[in-house]
Amino acid sequence: MAASEQPAEPSSSIPDYEFMNLCSTPFHIGSFRDEWLKRLKPENVSFQPGDQDSFEARFAAAMGVGEETMTELRSVCSVDSLLCHSGDQEPDPEVVPPNATLQTLTHREKQNNKPQKRTKNRHDLYVDELDRLTAGRLPETEANRLPEGELILTINIYFPSTVEKHNLHCGFCFVFTLWATILPNFPQFNHLRAHTTMLMTGSHTLADLRDAVCCVSDLQVCGEFSSTPDMAPDFMSKDLFKSAYFFFEGVFYNDMRYPECQDISSTTIDWAKSHNYPQFSTAKMEDTRFLDLKVKVGYPYLYCHQGDCEHLVIITDVRLAHRSDCLDTDLYPLLTHKNRLVTQKCSVCHVFIGRWYTTRDQFAPSDPCLFCDKCFRMLHYDKEGNKLGDFLAYPYVDRGAFN
Amino acid sequence: MESYRKPVKSDCEALLSRFQQTQSVRFEVFSNIWKEMKFVHIFRQSHNKRAFCRLVLDVAYCYFMPPFSFQIRVGGLYLLYSFYHCQTTSPPEQIRVALKDWEDVRNFEKESLDAQHLDVAYILQQLMTCKAFLFTAMPTLLHYSRKRTEEKPELCDEFMERPCRPQELINTQLSEEMSNIHELYKNTKASISSQMSTAAAASVSLIRGGIVLELCSAVMEFYNWQQNRDTVDEAQPSQERISSQQECSNRATLLAAIKSKAYEEPSEAVKSRRHRQVEIDLPAEEDKSFLKLRHSRVTKPSLKNRTKEQIHMSGDLGREAARTTLINHLVTLEPALQEKIKSERRFKSLNEHLESQTKSTSH
């Protein structure tokens, strides 16, 4: 008979590391939240900061200490005892002090003396501050206020992978393969950077996440439009191919909101059945909230749309809401980080982003060639809108269209 | 930002080892060491403030958790408190507490309350009150980054709590119960054997007679050995210790060098010596360098750097080659032509100016 108790059954709603510092074990998000709320008192979860005086009064009462001890305790544990200088004498925080003994400071000096790799442009200066715009933001109406004890998930969505597309004789794929050849340094799966980082609440559905993901392939227009340049915006892929799915832990969550949506995961499921993979199941994206999911934190999952545009999705963090978060539910899904992509500019004006892509063009300096809308029309069409000369024109969506 | 992890960790360990030597858990003592080391300057001149504060809080958090000893955990709590309040970001970066660690935090609070450590309890509860904690699933953000890091997270040996599992297992309650059961067994056996023939009684002996006493004495021995080991470690002259270990590690490095020549591959530190890396500097560096060699990628200089080194172009061409290509240069005019047009324009505007002046005067 051992003196220590038998350890309780490892609960599947308490996540732990599956692989150290890599990803966690799968857990049910809703029950994870319940576990936390079981362990915490309501005042711990509330957004109101605690009152210092009432806290001290309660502490004194609980510990049975007198006023003198409390004052002593307060002065000993105050933050002022940690500062080297008094408030008004604080030296410039931007300068590293001389004779620094901390290794961090010596390391920092070394880093600062290294030559800067590249100059920061306007976008980079502000991209780190995106979350400052919304931190602690209060809603207009009480109905939009984030409830206490709500979960917040941080989700990273990555760039779509490059796959060498086989050459089909169709305008859509043509644009894709040429896209890959003009821009050879398209990031491969090996060096992934998150494209966007989003914050979502537990009560959002997967369909909300799908709507929040912005991918340029949604804006692609297939087809050759040299004779009818004005009709181009009517054929966006976003409106034509509405099916999409998320894949989490062996379940495909399909988007079935519109009548045009098909279950595009069925091909994968059938293939898996014939190749002795474990059985996958399906569910509806719009009916599944994040609270109902069972996922691993830090493990890559899949979002597939447009048939073959695949994005990695990683849930990097699941936590209870805090008062320094944005408290306005209208602003969720909240974008906290977006990577900037270099955009290709028009080859004529070098000012606007390229919108048209021409080949076999007698007016263009190169084959193929990018034009912005204005330059394209000025060069290729006359005042009445008649096509001049011989060329093929495709609407082009730059990778950095969402900057 | 990851490059700051090691220096921050070593700074924290320096502070905590000094705190450990004081044998105290008072916040006053901690804040004196903090002020002496001027730790608040760790936040100076940091460019990416938020990421740095996150890193610093994550590093300090691991010292607040088991398997470290109580004093180190108190030091970890004080570190968290100090970092949280001295950080320069606004709104402040929170302290992340994972669900799996909450039990440990609760036990820690209970221990400190039982021992009447008022300042520990005050600080912990104050952090709770001012909403410094963020209740999360995992202690850090996880991105599935499979970077090849050669060091596994090494926990400082000296901060670890001395294992006390034998004492936990064989405590007084257990030994009392065991001795009761033992008595019962002996009595039952005696009563049965008196009924049966005498020969059988002596042959049936499944357990040792004095098992309870033996267990207790074994535990006491273990405890005394642990205590002695700690005191002996400090008492022994450090030179002797270092030299014997240096010998061992020298031998190890010699063996390693021979092996590497044989297999053309740098070898690892000997397993038995690896845990001593924290205490001695010299062999540790050598061992670590072996580890580094094995895991780091061989990086060739990039094409740009190779071209820069090998090809040298002079004059305008060289200057232009050194700059990045500007896409609008593909369609700009030749410099000579551009100058000509510019000068023409200048004259033209001057002419226009003169003309307009004459026109205005004529009107």
JSON list of C-alpha atoms in Angstrom, two decimals, chain A residues 214-307:
[
{"chain": "A", "resi": 214, "resn": "CYS", "atom": "CA", "xyz": [-7.90, 35.99, -47.88]},
{"chain": "A", "resi": 215, "resn": "CYS", "atom": "CA", "xyz": [-6.09, 34.17, -50.62]},
{"chain": "A", "resi": 216, "resn": "VAL", "atom": "CA", "xyz": [-5.29, 35.62, -54.01]},
{"chain": "A", "resi": 217, "resn": "SER", "atom": "CA", "xyz": [-6.43, 32.49, -55.78]},
{"chain": "A", "resi": 218, "resn": "ASP", "atom": "CA", "xyz": [-9.97, 33.45, -54.82]},
{"chain": "A", "resi": 219, "resn": "LEU", "atom": "CA", "xyz": [-9.71, 36.49, -57.00]},
{"chain": "A", "resi": 220, "resn": "GLN", "atom": "CA", "xyz": [-8.32, 34.68, -60.00]},
{"chain": "A", "resi": 221, "resn": "VAL", "atom": "CA", "xyz": [-10.21, 35.12, -63.21]},
{"chain": "A", "resi": 222, "resn": "CYS", "atom": "CA", "xyz": [-9.82, 32.42, -65.81]},
{"chain": "A", "resi": 223, "resn": "GLY", "atom": "CA", "xyz": [-9.87, 33.12, -69.46]},
{"chain": "A", "resi": 224, "resn": "GLU", "atom": "CA", "xyz": [-8.62, 35.37, -72.13]},
{"chain": "A", "resi": 225, "resn": "PHE", "atom": "CA", "xyz": [-10.18, 38.79, -72.18]},
{"chain": "A", "resi": 226, "resn": "SER", "atom": "CA", "xyz": [-8.45, 40.82, -74.83]},
{"chain": "A", "resi": 227, "resn": "SER", "atom": "CA", "xyz": [-11.65, 41.44, -76.77]},
{"chain": "A", "resi": 228, "resn": "THR", "atom": "CA", "xyz": [-13.83, 42.11, -73.73]},
{"chain": "A", "resi": 229, "resn": "PRO", "atom": "CA", "xyz": [-11.72, 43.76, -71.06]},
{"chain": "A", "resi": 230, "resn": "ASP", "atom": "CA", "xyz": [-14.69, 45.17, -69.21]},
{"chain": "A", "resi": 231, "resn": "MET", "atom": "CA", "xyz": [-16.28, 41.82, -68.55]},
{"chain": "A", "resi": 232, "resn": "ALA", "atom": "CA", "xyz": [-13.35, 40.47, -66.59]},
{"chain": "A", "resi": 233, "resn": "PRO", "atom": "CA", "xyz": [-14.53, 41.15, -63.02]},
{"chain": "A", "resi": 234, "resn": "ASP", "atom": "CA", "xyz": [-17.64, 39.04, -63.46]},
{"chain": "A", "resi": 235, "resn": "PHE", "atom": "CA", "xyz": [-15.87, 35.73, -63.44]},
{"chain": "A", "resi": 236, "resn": "MET", "atom": "CA", "xyz": [-13.97, 35.62, -60.17]},
{"chain": "A", "resi": 237, "resn": "SER", "atom": "CA", "xyz": [-13.06, 32.17, -58.95]},
{"chain": "A", "resi": 238, "resn": "LYS", "atom": "CA", "xyz": [-14.40, 33.02, -55.54]},
{"chain": "A", "resi": 239, "resn": "ASP", "atom": "CA", "xyz": [-17.91, 33.07, -56.97]},
{"chain": "A", "resi": 240, "resn": "LEU", "atom": "CA", "xyz": [-17.49, 30.16, -59.31]},
{"chain": "A", "resi": 241, "resn": "PHE", "atom": "CA", "xyz": [-15.81, 27.58, -57.12]},
{"chain": "A", "resi": 242, "resn": "LYS", "atom": "CA", "xyz": [-17.31, 27.82, -53.67]},
{"chain": "A", "resi": 243, "resn": "SER", "atom": "CA", "xyz": [-16.39, 24.45, -52.24]},
{"chain": "A", "resi": 244, "resn": "ALA", "atom": "CA", "xyz": [-13.80, 24.26, -49.52]},
{"chain": "A", "resi": 245, "resn": "TYR", "atom": "CA", "xyz": [-12.89, 22.10, -46.58]},
{"chain": "A", "resi": 246, "resn": "PHE", "atom": "CA", "xyz": [-10.88, 22.11, -43.41]},
{"chain": "A", "resi": 247, "resn": "PHE", "atom": "CA", "xyz": [-9.14, 18.96, -42.25]},
{"chain": "A", "resi": 248, "resn": "PHE", "atom": "CA", "xyz": [-8.69, 18.53, -38.48]},
{"chain": "A", "resi": 249, "resn": "GLU", "atom": "CA", "xyz": [-7.75, 15.26, -36.80]},
{"chain": "A", "resi": 250, "resn": "GLY", "atom": "CA", "xyz": [-9.15, 12.93, -39.40]},
{"chain": "A", "resi": 251, "resn": "VAL", "atom": "CA", "xyz": [-12.37, 14.83, -40.05]},
{"chain": "A", "resi": 252, "resn": "PHE", "atom": "CA", "xyz": [-13.10, 16.83, -43.18]},
{"chain": "A", "resi": 253, "resn": "TYR", "atom": "CA", "xyz": [-15.28, 19.85, -42.51]},
{"chain": "A", "resi": 254, "resn": "ASN", "atom": "CA", "xyz": [-16.94, 20.79, -45.79]},
{"chain": "A", "resi": 255, "resn": "ASP", "atom": "CA", "xyz": [-18.53, 24.07, -46.66]},
{"chain": "A", "resi": 256, "resn": "MET", "atom": "CA", "xyz": [-22.12, 23.32, -47.65]},
{"chain": "A", "resi": 257, "resn": "ARG", "atom": "CA", "xyz": [-23.71, 26.69, -47.32]},
{"chain": "A", "resi": 258, "resn": "TYR", "atom": "CA", "xyz": [-24.38, 27.32, -50.99]},
{"chain": "A", "resi": 259, "resn": "PRO", "atom": "CA", "xyz": [-26.14, 25.09, -53.47]},
{"chain": "A", "resi": 260, "resn": "GLU", "atom": "CA", "xyz": [-23.06, 25.12, -55.71]},
{"chain": "A", "resi": 261, "resn": "CYS", "atom": "CA", "xyz": [-20.87, 23.65, -52.98]},
{"chain": "A", "resi": 262, "resn": "GLN", "atom": "CA", "xyz": [-19.83, 20.06, -53.45]},
{"chain": "A", "resi": 263, "resn": "ASP", "atom": "CA", "xyz": [-18.18, 17.66, -51.12]},
{"chain": "A", "resi": 264, "resn": "ILE", "atom": "CA", "xyz": [-14.69, 17.84, -52.53]},
{"chain": "A", "resi": 265, "resn": "SER", "atom": "CA", "xyz": [-13.26, 15.74, -49.75]},
{"chain": "A", "resi": 266, "resn": "SER", "atom": "CA", "xyz": [-15.05, 12.64, -50.96]},
{"chain": "A", "resi": 267, "resn": "THR", "atom": "CA", "xyz": [-12.31, 11.85, -53.48]},
{"chain": "A", "resi": 268, "resn": "THR", "atom": "CA", "xyz": [-9.69, 11.90, -50.75]},
{"chain": "A", "resi": 269, "resn": "ILE", "atom": "CA", "xyz": [-11.83, 9.77, -48.46]},
{"chain": "A", "resi": 270, "resn": "ASP", "atom": "CA", "xyz": [-12.46, 7.17, -51.13]},
{"chain": "A", "resi": 271, "resn": "TRP", "atom": "CA", "xyz": [-8.80, 7.05, -52.04]},
{"chain": "A", "resi": 272, "resn": "ALA", "atom": "CA", "xyz": [-7.85, 6.62, -48.38]},
{"chain": "A", "resi": 273, "resn": "LYS", "atom": "CA", "xyz": [-10.29, 3.75, -47.98]},
{"chain": "A", "resi": 274, "resn": "SER", "atom": "CA", "xyz": [-8.76, 1.90, -50.89]},
{"chain": "A", "resi": 275, "resn": "HIS", "atom": "CA", "xyz": [-5.24, 2.43, -49.59]},
{"chain": "A", "resi": 276, "resn": "ASN", "atom": "CA", "xyz": [-5.72, 1.14, -46.05]},
{"chain": "A", "resi": 277, "resn": "TYR", "atom": "CA", "xyz": [-5.63, 4.48, -44.30]},
{"chain": "A", "resi": 278, "resn": "PRO", "atom": "CA", "xyz": [-7.72, 4.97, -41.18]},
{"chain": "A", "resi": 279, "resn": "GLN", "atom": "CA", "xyz": [-11.27, 5.93, -41.96]},
{"chain": "A", "resi": 280, "resn": "PHE", "atom": "CA", "xyz": [-11.86, 9.66, -42.32]},
{"chain": "A", "resi": 281, "resn": "SER", "atom": "CA", "xyz": [-15.22, 11.24, -41.66]},
{"chain": "A", "resi": 282, "resn": "THR", "atom": "CA", "xyz": [-16.94, 14.39, -42.76]},
{"chain": "A", "resi": 283, "resn": "ALA", "atom": "CA", "xyz": [-18.87, 17.14, -41.07]},
{"chain": "A", "resi": 284, "resn": "LYS", "atom": "CA", "xyz": [-20.29, 20.51, -41.97]},
{"chain": "A", "resi": 285, "resn": "MET", "atom": "CA", "xyz": [-18.13, 23.57, -41.63]},
{"chain": "A", "resi": 286, "resn": "GLU", "atom": "CA", "xyz": [-20.94, 25.94, -40.79]},
{"chain": "A", "resi": 287, "resn": "ASP", "atom": "CA", "xyz": [-22.28, 23.76, -37.97]},
{"chain": "A", "resi": 288, "resn": "THR", "atom": "CA", "xyz": [-18.99, 23.24, -36.20]},
{"chain": "A", "resi": 289, "resn": "ARG", "atom": "CA", "xyz": [-17.88, 25.82, -33.71]},
{"chain": "A", "resi": 290, "resn": "PHE", "atom": "CA", "xyz": [-14.34, 25.92, -32.44]},
{"chain": "A", "resi": 291, "resn": "LEU", "atom": "CA", "xyz": [-15.62, 24.77, -29.07]},
{"chain": "A", "resi": 292, "resn": "ASP", "atom": "CA", "xyz": [-16.74, 21.50, -30.63]},
{"chain": "A", "resi": 293, "resn": "LEU", "atom": "CA", "xyz": [-13.41, 20.70, -32.21]},
{"chain": "A", "resi": 294, "resn": "LYS", "atom": "CA", "xyz": [-10.88, 18.23, -30.97]},
{"chain": "A", "resi": 295, "resn": "VAL", "atom": "CA", "xyz": [-7.48, 19.43, -32.10]},
{"chain": "A", "resi": 296, "resn": "LYS", "atom": "CA", "xyz": [-3.81, 19.57, -31.26]},
{"chain": "A", "resi": 297, "resn": "VAL", "atom": "CA", "xyz": [-2.23, 22.92, -30.55]},
{"chain": "A", "resi": 298, "resn": "GLY", "atom": "CA", "xyz": [0.74, 23.60, -32.76]},
{"chain": "A", "resi": 299, "resn": "TYR", "atom": "CA", "xyz": [0.02, 20.83, -35.25]},
{"chain": "A", "resi": 300, "resn": "PRO", "atom": "CA", "xyz": [-0.40, 21.66, -38.93]},
{"chain": "A", "resi": 301, "resn": "TYR", "atom": "CA", "xyz": [-3.82, 21.07, -40.47]},
{"chain": "A", "resi": 302, "resn": "LEU", "atom": "CA", "xyz": [-5.21, 21.78, -43.88]},
{"chain": "A", "resi": 303, "resn": "TYR", "atom": "CA", "xyz": [-7.51, 24.26, -45.55]},
{"chain": "A", "resi": 304, "resn": "CYS", "atom": "CA", "xyz": [-8.29, 23.53, -49.17]},
{"chain": "A", "resi": 305, "resn": "HIS", "atom": "CA", "xyz": [-10.28, 25.70, -51.52]},
{"chain": "A", "resi": 306, "resn": "GLN", "atom": "CA", "xyz": [-10.53, 26.24, -55.26]},
{"chain": "A", "resi": 307, "resn": "GLY", "atom": "CA", "xyz": [-10.02, 22.53, -55.63]}
]
